[in-house]
Amino acid sequence: MFSRIMATGSYLPDKILTNQDLENIVDTTDQWITERTGIKQRHIVADDQSTCDLAEFAARNALEAADIDPQSIDLIIVATTTPDRVFPSTACLLQQRLDIHGCPAFDVQAVCTGFVYALDIADKFIKTGAAKRALVIGAETLSRIVDWTDRTTCVLFADGAGAVIIEASEEPGILSTHIHADGSFAELLTTNGGITDVGPDGLDNILIEMKGNEVFKMAVNTLGRIVDETLSANNMQKSDIDWLVPHQANIRIINATAKKLKMSTDHVVTTVQNHGNTSAASVPLALDTAVRDGRIKRGETILLEAFGGGFTWGSALIKY
Ligand code: COA
């Protein structure tokens, strides 16, 4: 038994923050951000919206595309680093909104690799017969934990959600998934606190901290290795890949991976210019963009890859 992608969906909040807008917030320029990251604009959540709101829009968008009854979903996984609450999980909050009862629902926290982790888990549930139809989501409101005084990070991160529905199939589908972590790099991309630091006034002011240069180098090297691992596990050549759908962190990291694959940028889905780095939402957002605009077609082979805090990294090779 395999799992295959039935449908995709996504949602971006209405508010757009451009590089010019950022010039009024920190000491930066549109030119610097464009040259160093490829980002031109990003979407920012409304004050009254939460990660679960974004996840719900993306989920409904995917359910509509799949044209299925939500009651047929028997597994919900939400990848997020910015859950609405410490508990219940965002997946349980979403399950309630979709009026689905009884099936397992849980969050996965692997930062920017979160969606690939969630897809790996959902694929294993389906392959073992434990689920038949899974809703897998990446959703983030990173703008809530960005330090808006730190120009080295606030220009990068943003908000959004992407979703896929996968179902059991006799034909592949998801050909393979590969996930990894190395916690010894935890301090290079982290937050300045968490539950351990809750003071008398509660949980306040958790902010992203990053050593950008070191993260950059690790990301480029590690993504190169995961490409090799994925191709060799499937006995495939670089030329067998029709589309690269990478994590959207930085155009220079994306181009380095494309170069490693000897892929022309025409076959690389890039949304980083419009979305910024939406962490766990970035890969499903990019996937949905290219499915809906007709670039990715049924039967094509696509490579999803991601790298993020932890460090975590992973890939999924898919016959769409
Ligand atoms: N605007 C203007 N100047 C900026 C700036 C900004 N937004 N951010 C940093 N700078 C400055 C720095 O202060 C530094 O100035 P200095 O030379 O006077 O000290 C200079 O630009 C170069 O900084 P550096 O950090 O070396 O730039 P870089 O080319 O490495 O680019 C990142 C910085 C963050 C874009 C890059 O390191 C990166 O993308 N890293 C990976 C981040 C990432 O993807 N994280 C998530 C992984 S999931």
Tab-separated table of C-alpha atoms and ligand atoms in Angstrom:
chain	number	residue	atom	x	y	z
A	1	MET	CA	0.000	0.000	0.000
A	2	PHE	CA	1.165	3.499	-0.880
A	3	SER	CA	-0.143	6.962	-0.182
A	4	ARG	CA	-0.780	9.541	-2.871
A	5	ILE	CA	-1.614	13.219	-2.815
A	6	MET	CA	-5.309	13.752	-3.595
A	7	ALA	CA	-5.374	17.520	-3.342
A	8	THR	CA	-3.561	20.561	-2.020
A	9	GLY	CA	-4.694	23.859	-0.471
A	10	SER	CA	-3.261	26.994	1.051
A	11	TYR	CA	-4.049	30.287	2.693
A	12	LEU	CA	-2.180	33.562	3.099
A	13	PRO	CA	-3.384	36.372	5.357
A	14	ASP	CA	-4.472	39.560	3.548
A	15	LYS	CA	-1.918	41.948	5.004
A	16	ILE	CA	1.222	42.305	2.871
A	17	LEU	CA	4.439	43.725	4.302
A	18	THR	CA	6.844	44.855	1.560
A	19	ASN	CA	10.572	45.482	1.798
A	20	GLN	CA	9.768	49.194	1.517
A	21	ASP	CA	7.507	48.872	4.573
A	22	LEU	CA	10.433	47.264	6.433
A	23	GLU	CA	12.662	50.216	5.556
A	24	ASN	CA	10.426	52.189	7.943
A	25	ILE	CA	10.769	49.634	10.745
A	26	VAL	CA	14.502	48.751	10.809
A	27	ASP	CA	17.743	49.982	9.225
A	28	THR	CA	17.493	48.038	5.955
A	29	THR	CA	16.883	48.507	2.250
A	30	ASP	CA	14.814	46.762	-0.399
A	31	GLN	CA	18.066	46.234	-2.315
A	32	TRP	CA	19.809	44.461	0.586
A	33	ILE	CA	16.857	42.166	1.294
A	34	THR	CA	16.339	41.345	-2.399
A	35	GLU	CA	20.023	40.630	-3.091
A	36	ARG	CA	20.700	38.600	0.067
A	37	THR	CA	17.412	36.675	0.338
A	38	GLY	CA	15.267	37.057	-2.806
A	39	ILE	CA	12.333	38.182	-0.650
A	40	LYS	CA	10.247	41.137	-1.922
A	41	GLN	CA	7.169	40.864	0.293
A	42	ARG	CA	5.559	38.643	2.928
A	43	HIS	CA	2.084	38.122	4.418
A	44	ILE	CA	1.360	38.983	8.044
A	45	VAL	CA	-1.471	37.583	10.137
A	46	ALA	CA	-4.291	39.924	11.275
A	47	ASP	CA	-4.390	40.782	14.988
A	48	ASP	CA	-7.493	38.634	15.506
A	49	GLN	CA	-6.212	35.624	13.520
A	50	SER	CA	-4.376	32.598	14.902
A	51	THR	CA	-2.353	29.732	13.415
A	52	CYS	CA	-5.474	27.532	13.620
A	53	ASP	CA	-7.426	30.109	11.586
A	54	LEU	CA	-4.817	29.941	8.813
A	55	ALA	CA	-4.744	26.128	9.044
A	56	GLU	CA	-8.544	25.972	8.775
A	57	PHE	CA	-8.622	28.090	5.611
A	58	ALA	CA	-5.896	25.942	4.015
A	59	ALA	CA	-7.651	22.721	5.097
A	60	ARG	CA	-11.017	23.821	3.654
A	61	ASN	CA	-9.267	24.880	0.453
A	62	ALA	CA	-7.738	21.374	0.119
A	63	LEU	CA	-11.007	19.632	1.074
A	64	GLU	CA	-12.812	21.591	-1.622
A	65	ALA	CA	-10.172	20.671	-4.222
A	66	ALA	CA	-10.411	16.995	-3.201
A	67	ASP	CA	-14.224	17.207	-3.240
A	68	ILE	CA	-14.545	14.853	-0.285
A	69	ASP	CA	-16.578	14.730	2.905
A	70	PRO	CA	-14.415	15.957	5.822
A	71	GLN	CA	-15.816	12.996	7.798
A	72	SER	CA	-13.745	10.665	5.624
A	73	ILE	CA	-10.518	12.130	7.103
A	74	ASP	CA	-9.101	9.667	9.626
A	75	LEU	CA	-5.838	11.400	10.597
A	76	ILE	CA	-4.981	15.073	11.149
A	77	ILE	CA	-1.398	16.283	11.573
A	78	VAL	CA	-0.506	19.957	11.900
A	79	ALA	CA	3.145	20.955	11.606
A	80	THR	CA	3.680	24.208	13.456
A	81	THR	CA	6.201	26.033	15.606
A	82	THR	CA	3.643	28.657	16.553
A	83	PRO	CA	0.649	26.733	17.970
A	84	ASP	CA	-2.357	28.728	19.227
A	85	ARG	CA	-1.914	27.311	22.720
A	86	VAL	CA	0.571	25.145	24.608
A	87	PHE	CA	-2.290	22.627	24.601
A	88	PRO	CA	-4.609	21.344	23.204
A	89	SER	CA	-2.704	20.870	19.965
A	90	THR	CA	-3.575	23.020	16.955
A	91	ALA	CA	-4.573	19.758	15.238
A	92	CYS	CA	-7.227	19.116	17.929
A	93	LEU	CA	-8.490	22.715	17.653
A	94	LEU	CA	-8.715	22.264	13.891
A	95	GLN	CA	-10.441	18.898	14.238
A	96	GLN	CA	-13.140	20.573	16.336
A	97	ARG	CA	-13.665	23.290	13.709
A	98	LEU	CA	-13.986	20.718	10.934
A	99	ASP	CA	-16.491	18.804	13.090
A	100	ILE	CA	-14.432	15.612	12.776
A	101	HIS	CA	-14.553	13.327	15.822
A	102	GLY	CA	-12.456	10.428	17.053
A	103	CYS	CA	-9.566	10.192	14.604
A	104	PRO	CA	-6.009	10.861	15.865
A	105	ALA	CA	-5.010	14.526	15.667
A	106	PHE	CA	-1.656	15.891	16.785
A	107	ASP	CA	0.963	18.555	16.123
A	108	VAL	CA	4.504	18.016	14.902
A	109	GLN	CA	7.201	20.499	15.837
A	110	ALA	CA	10.218	20.346	13.565
A	111	VAL	CA	10.339	24.052	12.659
A	112	CYS	CA	10.920	24.578	8.914
A	113	THR	CA	11.110	20.807	8.304
A	114	GLY	CA	7.786	20.325	10.100
A	115	PHE	CA	5.689	19.664	7.016
A	116	VAL	CA	8.137	17.064	5.664
A	117	TYR	CA	8.130	15.373	9.095
A	118	ALA	CA	4.300	15.413	9.145
A	119	LEU	CA	4.134	13.967	5.627
A	120	ASP	CA	6.606	11.242	6.596
A	121	ILE	CA	4.444	10.291	9.600
A	122	ALA	CA	1.155	10.389	7.649
A	123	ASP	CA	2.698	8.255	4.894
A	124	LYS	CA	3.737	5.654	7.494
A	125	PHE	CA	0.215	5.626	9.023
A	126	ILE	CA	-1.213	4.947	5.564
A	127	LYS	CA	1.400	2.349	4.584
A	128	THR	CA	0.717	0.382	7.780
A	129	GLY	CA	-3.057	0.567	7.273
A	130	ALA	CA	-3.565	2.727	10.389
A	131	ALA	CA	-5.163	5.500	8.309
A	132	LYS	CA	-6.756	5.760	4.884
A	133	ARG	CA	-7.076	9.474	4.347
A	134	ALA	CA	-4.929	12.068	6.117
A	135	LEU	CA	-5.054	15.846	6.316
A	136	VAL	CA	-1.486	17.152	6.639
A	137	ILE	CA	-0.945	20.847	7.276
A	138	GLY	CA	1.911	23.287	7.791
A	139	ALA	CA	0.737	26.522	9.427
A	140	GLU	CA	2.614	29.362	11.088
A	141	THR	CA	2.212	32.813	12.585
A	142	LEU	CA	5.934	33.476	12.893
A	143	SER	CA	5.417	37.247	12.876
A	144	ARG	CA	4.288	36.827	16.515
A	145	ILE	CA	7.741	35.603	17.595
A	146	VAL	CA	9.860	37.805	15.329
A	147	ASP	CA	12.005	40.451	16.999
A	148	TRP	CA	10.855	43.485	15.007
A	149	THR	CA	13.966	45.397	16.133
A	150	ASP	CA	16.403	42.785	14.718
A	151	ARG	CA	17.044	43.489	11.031
A	152	THR	CA	18.905	40.209	10.565
A	153	THR	CA	15.771	38.125	11.212
A	154	CYS	CA	12.644	40.301	10.884
A	155	VAL	CA	13.097	40.647	7.129
A	156	LEU	CA	12.957	36.852	6.685
A	157	PHE	CA	10.016	35.281	8.506
A	158	ALA	CA	6.292	35.443	7.733
A	159	ASP	CA	2.870	33.818	8.086
A	160	GLY	CA	0.739	31.383	6.071
A	161	ALA	CA	-0.596	27.834	5.807
A	162	GLY	CA	-0.517	24.991	3.299
A	163	ALA	CA	-2.327	21.658	3.308
A	164	VAL	CA	-2.383	18.338	1.500
A	165	ILE	CA	-4.825	15.458	1.664
A	166	ILE	CA	-3.197	12.075	1.115
A	167	GLU	CA	-5.007	8.784	0.736
A	168	ALA	CA	-4.235	5.089	0.459
A	169	SER	CA	-3.512	3.951	-3.065
A	170	GLU	CA	-2.239	0.836	-4.779
A	171	GLU	CA	-0.047	3.016	-6.996
A	172	PRO	CA	2.696	5.298	-5.605
A	173	GLY	CA	2.336	8.182	-4.593
A	174	ILE	CA	4.891	9.078	-2.081
A	175	LEU	CA	7.965	7.132	-3.206
A	176	SER	CA	10.085	7.798	-0.129
A	177	THR	CA	10.547	10.182	2.765
A	178	HIS	CA	13.750	10.898	4.683
A	179	ILE	CA	13.877	12.829	7.953
A	180	HIS	CA	16.807	13.748	10.186
A	181	ALA	CA	17.799	15.905	13.136
A	182	ASP	CA	20.932	16.948	14.986
A	183	GLY	CA	20.145	18.737	18.230
A	184	SER	CA	23.762	19.709	18.789
A	185	PHE	CA	23.059	22.708	16.550
A	186	ALA	CA	20.082	23.870	18.627
A	187	GLU	CA	21.623	27.217	19.560
A	188	LEU	CA	22.197	28.416	15.987
A	189	LEU	CA	18.489	28.908	15.294
A	190	THR	CA	16.319	29.103	18.380
A	191	THR	CA	14.038	31.223	20.537
A	192	ASN	CA	15.277	33.152	23.539
A	193	GLY	CA	12.951	31.264	25.853
A	194	GLY	CA	9.943	29.036	26.349
A	195	ILE	CA	7.951	27.310	29.078
A	196	THR	CA	11.070	27.032	31.287
A	197	ASP	CA	11.225	30.811	31.352
A	198	VAL	CA	7.613	31.540	32.284
A	199	GLY	CA	7.682	34.323	34.835
A	200	PRO	CA	5.039	35.598	37.247
A	201	ASP	CA	3.405	37.523	34.403
A	202	GLY	CA	3.135	34.469	32.171
A	203	LEU	CA	4.640	33.641	28.827
A	204	ASP	CA	5.871	36.803	27.208
A	205	ASN	CA	8.157	37.997	24.479
A	206	ILE	CA	9.487	34.769	23.015
A	207	LEU	CA	11.671	35.854	20.104
A	208	ILE	CA	13.576	34.162	17.270
A	209	GLU	CA	17.392	34.268	17.477
A	210	MET	CA	19.600	33.128	14.605
A	211	LYS	CA	23.248	32.966	13.597
A	212	GLY	CA	22.386	33.543	9.939
A	213	ASN	CA	25.771	32.868	8.373
A	214	GLU	CA	26.267	29.517	10.086
A	215	VAL	CA	22.696	28.442	9.355
A	216	PHE	CA	23.193	29.360	5.715
A	217	LYS	CA	26.300	27.183	5.301
A	218	MET	CA	24.757	24.203	7.107
A	219	ALA	CA	21.561	24.482	5.067
A	220	VAL	CA	23.395	24.441	1.731
A	221	ASN	CA	25.602	21.452	2.676
A	222	THR	CA	22.845	19.449	4.314
A	223	LEU	CA	20.318	19.936	1.514
A	224	GLY	CA	22.938	18.761	-0.978
A	225	ARG	CA	23.373	15.555	1.028
A	226	ILE	CA	19.623	14.889	1.357
A	227	VAL	CA	19.228	15.177	-2.406
A	228	ASP	CA	21.870	12.430	-2.855
A	229	GLU	CA	20.283	10.267	-0.153
A	230	THR	CA	16.823	10.553	-1.723
A	231	LEU	CA	17.963	9.802	-5.271
A	232	SER	CA	20.069	6.828	-4.251
A	233	ALA	CA	17.261	5.348	-2.076
A	234	ASN	CA	15.055	5.385	-5.175
A	235	ASN	CA	17.721	4.362	-7.671
A	236	MET	CA	17.066	7.552	-9.591
A	237	GLN	CA	19.169	10.095	-11.438
A	238	LYS	CA	19.026	13.852	-11.062
A	239	SER	CA	17.421	14.026	-14.482
A	240	ASP	CA	14.444	11.950	-13.245
A	241	ILE	CA	13.182	14.856	-11.118
A	242	ASP	CA	10.612	17.042	-12.867
A	243	TRP	CA	10.154	19.598	-10.092
A	244	LEU	CA	12.062	20.726	-7.039
A	245	VAL	CA	9.764	22.168	-4.374
A	246	PRO	CA	12.201	23.452	-1.759
A	247	HIS	CA	11.731	25.097	1.604
A	248	GLN	CA	11.477	28.819	0.870
A	249	ALA	CA	14.067	30.384	3.184
A	250	ASN	CA	16.461	32.181	0.877
A	251	ILE	CA	16.778	32.233	-2.927
A	252	ARG	CA	20.529	31.671	-2.626
A	253	ILE	CA	19.987	28.429	-0.664
A	254	ILE	CA	17.348	27.316	-3.204
A	255	ASN	CA	19.660	28.071	-6.145
A	256	ALA	CA	22.512	26.136	-4.538
A	257	THR	CA	20.291	23.031	-4.232
A	258	ALA	CA	19.028	23.454	-7.809
A	259	LYS	CA	22.645	23.693	-8.995
A	260	LYS	CA	23.482	20.491	-7.139
A	261	LEU	CA	20.585	18.809	-8.970
A	262	LYS	CA	21.734	20.408	-12.255
A	263	MET	CA	18.178	21.689	-12.553
A	264	SER	CA	17.242	24.775	-14.478
A	265	THR	CA	15.397	27.299	-12.335
A	266	ASP	CA	12.390	26.749	-14.649
A	267	HIS	CA	11.846	23.492	-12.774
A	268	VAL	CA	12.239	24.918	-9.293
A	269	VAL	CA	9.150	26.267	-7.571
A	270	THR	CA	10.033	29.531	-5.841
A	271	THR	CA	7.564	31.533	-3.790
A	272	VAL	CA	10.089	33.050	-1.387
A	273	GLN	CA	9.863	36.394	-3.227
A	274	ASN	CA	6.159	36.655	-2.332
A	275	HIS	CA	5.880	34.679	0.908
A	276	GLY	CA	9.198	35.028	2.782
A	277	ASN	CA	10.088	32.149	5.094
A	278	THR	CA	6.835	30.704	6.459
A	279	SER	CA	8.646	27.784	8.168
A	280	ALA	CA	6.428	24.656	8.252
A	281	ALA	CA	3.974	26.287	5.833
A	282	SER	CA	6.535	27.038	3.160
A	283	VAL	CA	6.764	23.696	1.314
A	284	PRO	CA	2.980	23.019	1.120
A	285	LEU	CA	2.376	26.662	0.134
A	286	ALA	CA	4.873	26.343	-2.724
A	287	LEU	CA	3.451	22.962	-3.732
A	288	ASP	CA	-0.110	24.300	-3.828
A	289	THR	CA	0.989	27.343	-5.839
A	290	ALA	CA	2.565	25.187	-8.563
A	291	VAL	CA	-0.294	22.648	-8.594
A	292	ARG	CA	-2.939	25.364	-8.953
A	293	ASP	CA	-1.119	27.338	-11.636
A	294	GLY	CA	-0.782	24.136	-13.669
A	295	ARG	CA	3.005	23.752	-13.542
A	296	ILE	CA	2.992	20.471	-11.598
A	297	LYS	CA	0.967	17.826	-13.425
A	298	ARG	CA	-0.239	14.338	-12.518
A	299	GLY	CA	2.430	11.697	-13.077
A	300	GLU	CA	5.369	14.067	-12.610
A	301	THR	CA	8.134	13.395	-10.085
A	302	ILE	CA	8.650	16.053	-7.447
A	303	LEU	CA	11.257	16.440	-4.765
A	304	LEU	CA	10.262	18.283	-1.593
A	305	GLU	CA	13.070	19.287	0.756
A	306	ALA	CA	13.453	21.362	3.882
A	307	PHE	CA	15.944	22.427	6.527
A	308	GLY	CA	15.250	24.203	9.791
A	309	GLY	CA	15.801	24.784	13.493
A	310	GLY	CA	16.907	21.808	15.535
A	311	PHE	CA	18.649	21.365	13.182
A	312	THR	CA	16.122	19.258	11.341
A	313	TRP	CA	16.075	18.360	7.676
A	314	GLY	CA	14.203	16.090	5.337
A	315	SER	CA	12.868	15.290	1.906
A	316	ALA	CA	9.998	13.539	0.174
A	317	LEU	CA	10.088	12.132	-3.335
A	318	ILE	CA	6.622	12.026	-4.849
A	319	LYS	CA	4.986	10.801	-8.036
A	320	TYR	CA	2.240	13.399	-8.163
B	1	COA	N1	19.524	45.002	6.071
B	1	COA	C1	20.735	45.584	5.877
B	1	COA	N2	21.878	45.058	6.353
B	1	COA	C2	21.778	43.918	7.047
B	1	COA	C3	20.545	43.276	7.289
B	1	COA	C4	19.389	43.869	6.770
B	1	COA	N3	18.167	43.341	6.927
B	1	COA	N4	20.756	42.157	8.000
B	1	COA	C5	22.089	42.072	8.211
B	1	COA	N5	22.697	43.140	7.645
B	1	COA	C6	24.120	43.470	7.630
B	1	COA	C7	24.865	42.839	8.755
B	1	COA	O1	24.745	43.606	9.923
B	1	COA	C8	26.266	42.814	8.199
B	1	COA	O2	26.813	44.092	8.364
B	1	COA	P1	28.370	44.242	8.798
B	1	COA	O3	29.144	43.619	7.679
B	1	COA	O4	28.515	45.709	8.891
B	1	COA	O5	28.503	43.523	10.088
B	1	COA	C9	26.072	42.583	6.708
B	1	COA	O6	24.697	42.938	6.442
B	1	COA	C10	26.295	41.163	6.266
B	1	COA	O7	25.638	40.305	7.175
B	1	COA	P2	25.667	38.765	7.007
B	1	COA	O8	24.915	38.120	8.131
B	1	COA	O9	27.055	38.287	6.726
B	1	COA	O10	24.834	38.616	5.652
B	1	COA	P3	24.516	37.328	4.831
B	1	COA	O11	24.919	37.492	3.438
B	1	COA	O12	24.925	36.072	5.562
B	1	COA	O13	22.915	37.320	4.837
B	1	COA	C11	21.094	36.216	5.914
B	1	COA	C12	22.207	37.219	6.052
B	1	COA	C13	20.332	36.125	7.220
B	1	COA	C14	20.176	36.658	4.797
B	1	COA	C15	21.728	34.841	5.545
B	1	COA	O14	22.757	34.545	6.434
B	1	COA	C16	20.750	33.750	5.562
B	1	COA	O15	19.833	33.703	4.763
B	1	COA	N6	20.951	32.752	6.466
B	1	COA	C17	20.074	31.629	6.546
B	1	COA	C18	18.823	32.054	7.208
B	1	COA	C19	17.775	31.054	7.102
B	1	COA	O16	17.471	30.614	6.028
B	1	COA	N7	17.208	30.693	8.232
B	1	COA	C20	16.135	29.821	8.291
B	1	COA	C21	16.571	28.457	7.945
B	1	COA	S1	15.168	27.505	7.946
